mmCIF file of C-alpha atoms and ligand atoms in Angstrom:
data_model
loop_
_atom_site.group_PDB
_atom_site.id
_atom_site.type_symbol
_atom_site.label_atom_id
_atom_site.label_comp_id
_atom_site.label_asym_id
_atom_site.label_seq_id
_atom_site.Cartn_x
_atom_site.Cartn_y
_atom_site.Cartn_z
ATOM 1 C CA UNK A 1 -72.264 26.695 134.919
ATOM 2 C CA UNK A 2 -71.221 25.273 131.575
ATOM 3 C CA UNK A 3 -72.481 22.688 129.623
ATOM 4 C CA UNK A 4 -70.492 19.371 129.851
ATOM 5 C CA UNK A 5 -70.366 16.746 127.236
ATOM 6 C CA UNK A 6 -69.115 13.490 126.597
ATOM 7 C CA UNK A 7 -70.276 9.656 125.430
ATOM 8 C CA UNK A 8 -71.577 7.490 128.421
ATOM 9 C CA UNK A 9 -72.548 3.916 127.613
ATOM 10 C CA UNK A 10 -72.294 4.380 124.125
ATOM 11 C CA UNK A 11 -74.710 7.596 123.667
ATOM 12 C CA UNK A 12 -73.623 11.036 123.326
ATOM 13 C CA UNK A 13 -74.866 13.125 126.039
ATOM 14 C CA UNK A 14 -74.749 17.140 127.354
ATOM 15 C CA UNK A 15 -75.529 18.815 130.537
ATOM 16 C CA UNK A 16 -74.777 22.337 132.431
ATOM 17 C CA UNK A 17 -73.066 21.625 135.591
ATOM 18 C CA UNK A 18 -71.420 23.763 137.776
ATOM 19 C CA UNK A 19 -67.239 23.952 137.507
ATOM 20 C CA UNK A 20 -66.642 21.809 140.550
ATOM 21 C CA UNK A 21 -68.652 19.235 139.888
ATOM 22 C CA UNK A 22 -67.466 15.541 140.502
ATOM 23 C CA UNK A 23 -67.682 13.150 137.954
ATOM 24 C CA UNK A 24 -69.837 10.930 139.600
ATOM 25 C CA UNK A 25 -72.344 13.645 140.706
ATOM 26 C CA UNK A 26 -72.604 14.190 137.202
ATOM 27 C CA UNK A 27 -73.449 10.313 136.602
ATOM 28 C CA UNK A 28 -75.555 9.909 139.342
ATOM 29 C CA UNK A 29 -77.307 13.343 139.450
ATOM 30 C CA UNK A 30 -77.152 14.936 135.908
ATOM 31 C CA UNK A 31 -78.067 11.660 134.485
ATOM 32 C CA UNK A 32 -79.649 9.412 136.484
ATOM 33 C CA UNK A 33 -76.746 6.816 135.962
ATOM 34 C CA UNK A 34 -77.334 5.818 140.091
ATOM 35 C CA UNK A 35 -75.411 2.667 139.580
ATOM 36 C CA UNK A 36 -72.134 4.399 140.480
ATOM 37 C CA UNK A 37 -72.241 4.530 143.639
ATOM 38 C CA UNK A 38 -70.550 7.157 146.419
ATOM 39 C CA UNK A 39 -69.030 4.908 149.613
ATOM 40 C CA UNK A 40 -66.529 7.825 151.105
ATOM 41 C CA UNK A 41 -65.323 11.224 150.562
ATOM 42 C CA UNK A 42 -61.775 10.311 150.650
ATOM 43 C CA UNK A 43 -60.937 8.715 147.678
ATOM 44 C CA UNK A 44 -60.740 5.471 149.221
ATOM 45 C CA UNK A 45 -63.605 3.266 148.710
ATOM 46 C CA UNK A 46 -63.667 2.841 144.798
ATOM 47 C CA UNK A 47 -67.521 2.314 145.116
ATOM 48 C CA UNK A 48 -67.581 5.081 142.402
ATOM 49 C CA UNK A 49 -65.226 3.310 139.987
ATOM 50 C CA UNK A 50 -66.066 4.092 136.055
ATOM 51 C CA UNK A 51 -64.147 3.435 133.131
ATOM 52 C CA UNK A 52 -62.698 6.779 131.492
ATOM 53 C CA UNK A 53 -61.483 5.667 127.602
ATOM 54 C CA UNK A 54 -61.253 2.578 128.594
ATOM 55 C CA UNK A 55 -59.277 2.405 132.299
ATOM 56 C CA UNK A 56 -60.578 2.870 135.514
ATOM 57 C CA UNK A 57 -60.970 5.481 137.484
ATOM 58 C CA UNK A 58 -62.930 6.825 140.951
ATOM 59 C CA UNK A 59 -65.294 9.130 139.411
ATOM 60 C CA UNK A 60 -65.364 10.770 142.843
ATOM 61 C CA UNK A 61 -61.709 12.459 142.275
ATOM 62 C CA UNK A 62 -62.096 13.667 138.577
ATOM 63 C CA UNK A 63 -64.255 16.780 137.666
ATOM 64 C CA UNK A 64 -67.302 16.640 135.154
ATOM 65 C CA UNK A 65 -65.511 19.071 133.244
ATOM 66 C CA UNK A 66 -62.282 16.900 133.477
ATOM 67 C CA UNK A 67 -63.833 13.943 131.307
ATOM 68 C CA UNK A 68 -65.181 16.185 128.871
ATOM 69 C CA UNK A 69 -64.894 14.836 125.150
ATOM 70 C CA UNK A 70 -64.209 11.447 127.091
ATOM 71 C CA UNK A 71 -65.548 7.907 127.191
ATOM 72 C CA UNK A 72 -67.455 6.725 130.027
ATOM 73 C CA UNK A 73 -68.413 3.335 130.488
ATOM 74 C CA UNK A 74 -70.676 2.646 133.832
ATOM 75 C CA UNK A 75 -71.279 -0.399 135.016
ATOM 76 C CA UNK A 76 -75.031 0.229 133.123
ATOM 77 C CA UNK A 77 -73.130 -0.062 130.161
ATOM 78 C CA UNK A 78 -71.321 -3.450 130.905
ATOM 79 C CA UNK A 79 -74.196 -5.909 129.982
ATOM 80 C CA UNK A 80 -74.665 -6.280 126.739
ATOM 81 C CA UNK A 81 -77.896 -7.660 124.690
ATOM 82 C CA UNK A 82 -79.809 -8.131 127.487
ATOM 83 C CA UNK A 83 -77.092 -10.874 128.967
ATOM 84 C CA UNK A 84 -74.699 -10.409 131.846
ATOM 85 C CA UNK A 85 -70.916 -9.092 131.494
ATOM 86 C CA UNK A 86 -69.020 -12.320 132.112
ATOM 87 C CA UNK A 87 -67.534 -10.632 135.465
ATOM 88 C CA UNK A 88 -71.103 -9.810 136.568
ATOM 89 C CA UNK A 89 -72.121 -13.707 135.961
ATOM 90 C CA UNK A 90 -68.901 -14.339 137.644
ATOM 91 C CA UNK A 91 -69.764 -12.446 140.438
ATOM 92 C CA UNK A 92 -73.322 -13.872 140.360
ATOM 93 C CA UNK A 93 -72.056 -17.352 140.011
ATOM 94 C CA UNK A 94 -69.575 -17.306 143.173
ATOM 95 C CA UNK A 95 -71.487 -15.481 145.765
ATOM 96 C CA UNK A 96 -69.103 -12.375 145.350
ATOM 97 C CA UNK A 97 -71.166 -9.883 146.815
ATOM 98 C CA UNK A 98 -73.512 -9.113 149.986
ATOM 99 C CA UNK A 99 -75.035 -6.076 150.072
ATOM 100 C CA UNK A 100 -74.024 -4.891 146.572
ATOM 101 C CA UNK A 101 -73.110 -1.814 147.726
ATOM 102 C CA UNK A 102 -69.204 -1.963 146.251
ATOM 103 C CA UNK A 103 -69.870 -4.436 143.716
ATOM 104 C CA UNK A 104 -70.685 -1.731 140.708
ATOM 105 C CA UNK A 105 -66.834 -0.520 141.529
ATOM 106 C CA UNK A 106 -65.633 -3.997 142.365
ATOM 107 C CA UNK A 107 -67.243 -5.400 138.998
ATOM 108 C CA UNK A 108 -65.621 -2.397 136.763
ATOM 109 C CA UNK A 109 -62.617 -2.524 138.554
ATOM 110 C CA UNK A 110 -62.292 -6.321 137.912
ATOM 111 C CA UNK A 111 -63.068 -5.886 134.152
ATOM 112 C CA UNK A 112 -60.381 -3.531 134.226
ATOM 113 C CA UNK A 113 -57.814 -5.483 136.217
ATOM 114 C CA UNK A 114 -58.703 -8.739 133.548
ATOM 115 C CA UNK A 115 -58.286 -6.380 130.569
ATOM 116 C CA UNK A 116 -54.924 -5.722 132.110
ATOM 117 C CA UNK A 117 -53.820 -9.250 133.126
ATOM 118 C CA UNK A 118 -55.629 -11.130 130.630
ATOM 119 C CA UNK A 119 -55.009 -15.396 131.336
ATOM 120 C CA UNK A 120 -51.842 -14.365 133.582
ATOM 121 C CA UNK A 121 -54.372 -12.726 136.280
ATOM 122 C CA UNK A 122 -53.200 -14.311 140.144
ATOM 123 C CA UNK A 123 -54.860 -14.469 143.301
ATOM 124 C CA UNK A 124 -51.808 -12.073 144.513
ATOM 125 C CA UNK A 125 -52.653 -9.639 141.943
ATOM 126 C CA UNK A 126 -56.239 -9.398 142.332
ATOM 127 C CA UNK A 127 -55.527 -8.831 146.334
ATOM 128 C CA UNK A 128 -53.294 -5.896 145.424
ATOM 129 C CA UNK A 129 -54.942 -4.636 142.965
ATOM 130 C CA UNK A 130 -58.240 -4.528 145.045
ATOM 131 C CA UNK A 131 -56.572 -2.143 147.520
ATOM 132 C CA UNK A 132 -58.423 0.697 146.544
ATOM 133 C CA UNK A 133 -61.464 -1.114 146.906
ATOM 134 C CA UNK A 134 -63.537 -1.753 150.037
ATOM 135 C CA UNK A 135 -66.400 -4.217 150.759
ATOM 136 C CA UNK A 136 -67.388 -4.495 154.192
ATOM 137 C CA UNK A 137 -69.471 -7.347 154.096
ATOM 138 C CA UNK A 138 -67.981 -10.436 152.259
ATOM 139 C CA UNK A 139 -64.392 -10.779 153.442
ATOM 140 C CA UNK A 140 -62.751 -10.020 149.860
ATOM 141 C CA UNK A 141 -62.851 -14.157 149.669
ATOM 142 C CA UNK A 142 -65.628 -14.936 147.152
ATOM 143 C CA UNK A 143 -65.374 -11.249 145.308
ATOM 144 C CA UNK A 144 -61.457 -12.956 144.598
ATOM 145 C CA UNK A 145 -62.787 -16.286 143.704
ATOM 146 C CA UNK A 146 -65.107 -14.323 141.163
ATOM 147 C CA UNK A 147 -62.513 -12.130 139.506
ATOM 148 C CA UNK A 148 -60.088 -15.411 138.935
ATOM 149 C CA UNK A 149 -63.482 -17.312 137.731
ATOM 150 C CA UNK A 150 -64.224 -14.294 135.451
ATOM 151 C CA UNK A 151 -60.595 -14.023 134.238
ATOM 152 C CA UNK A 152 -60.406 -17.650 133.500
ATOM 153 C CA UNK A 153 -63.597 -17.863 131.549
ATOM 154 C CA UNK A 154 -62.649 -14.737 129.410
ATOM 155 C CA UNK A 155 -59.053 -16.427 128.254
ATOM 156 C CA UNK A 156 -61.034 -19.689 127.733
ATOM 157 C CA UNK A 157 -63.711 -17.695 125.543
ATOM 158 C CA UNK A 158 -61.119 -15.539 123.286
ATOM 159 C CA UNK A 159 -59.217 -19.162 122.691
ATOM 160 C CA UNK A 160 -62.348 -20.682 121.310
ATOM 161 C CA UNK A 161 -62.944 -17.650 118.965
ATOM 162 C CA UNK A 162 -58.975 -17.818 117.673
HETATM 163 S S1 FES B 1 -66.656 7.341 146.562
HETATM 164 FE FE1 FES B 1 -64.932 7.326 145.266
HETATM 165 S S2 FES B 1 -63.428 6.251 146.380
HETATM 166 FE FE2 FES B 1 -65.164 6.313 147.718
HETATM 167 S S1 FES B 2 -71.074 -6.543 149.436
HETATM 168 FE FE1 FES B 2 -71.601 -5.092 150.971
HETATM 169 S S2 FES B 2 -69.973 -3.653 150.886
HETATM 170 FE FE2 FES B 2 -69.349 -5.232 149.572
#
């Protein structure tokens, strides 16, 4: 047992855990951050994507004790003043989820992927890139349709501001 610190959503935080545990145990169980979600136990799902200093990662194949000192950004840190992330309005907007149960990794992996890509982001590219996630409800279709929407609306919004 140690105690295991680092900033999550903006606010410093501590808490023993034991040596093997998973980052998104830690999230989920150590701090009642449940959006994160666990799909496998395989590393393949990316339900349990997070954003570790600012790129993202399946917080189901890091250790606690591995982000220690880091930044974590969950997808209950995404919205800001009360209004949407403009991926999660994206994804609101185009129907890109069913259940919901992959869209907290889908949505941080997207925001991500966008950060990455920027104006240049393709349907291609968002299909590759989405290989580590899976959604078994909505046929990838609209969840693409959102990230493009997203993307687009992003580059639109920082050429307004410049
Ligand atoms: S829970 Fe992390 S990839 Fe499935
Ligand atoms: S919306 Fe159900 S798993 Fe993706």
């Amino acid at each position: 047992m140690a105690k295991v610190k680092m900033t999550v959503n903006g606010r410093q935080v501590g808490s023993d855990c034991e040596d093997r545990t998973l980052l998104v145990h830690f999230l989920r169980e150590n701090l009642a951050l449940t959006g994160t979600h666990v799909g496998c136990d395989t590393t393949q799902c990316g339900a349990c994507v997070v954003h570790m200093d600012g790129r993202s990662v399946k917080s189901c194949t890091i250790l606690a004790a591995q982000a220690a000192g880091s930044t974590i950004l969950t997808i209950e840190g995404l919205a800001a003043n009360g209004e949407l992330h403009p991926v999660q309005a994206a994804f609101k907007a185009n129907h890109g989820l069913q259940c919901g149960f992959c869209t907290p990794g889908m949505v941080m992996t997207a925001v991500d992927m966008i950060r990455r890509h920027g104006a240049n982001l393709d349907e291609a590219t968002v299909r590759s890139e989405l290989d580590g996630n899976i959604c078994r409800c909505t046929g990838y279709h609209n969840i693409v349709k959102s990230i493009l929407a997203a993307a687009a609306e992003m580059a639109g919004a920082q050429q307004a501001a410049e």
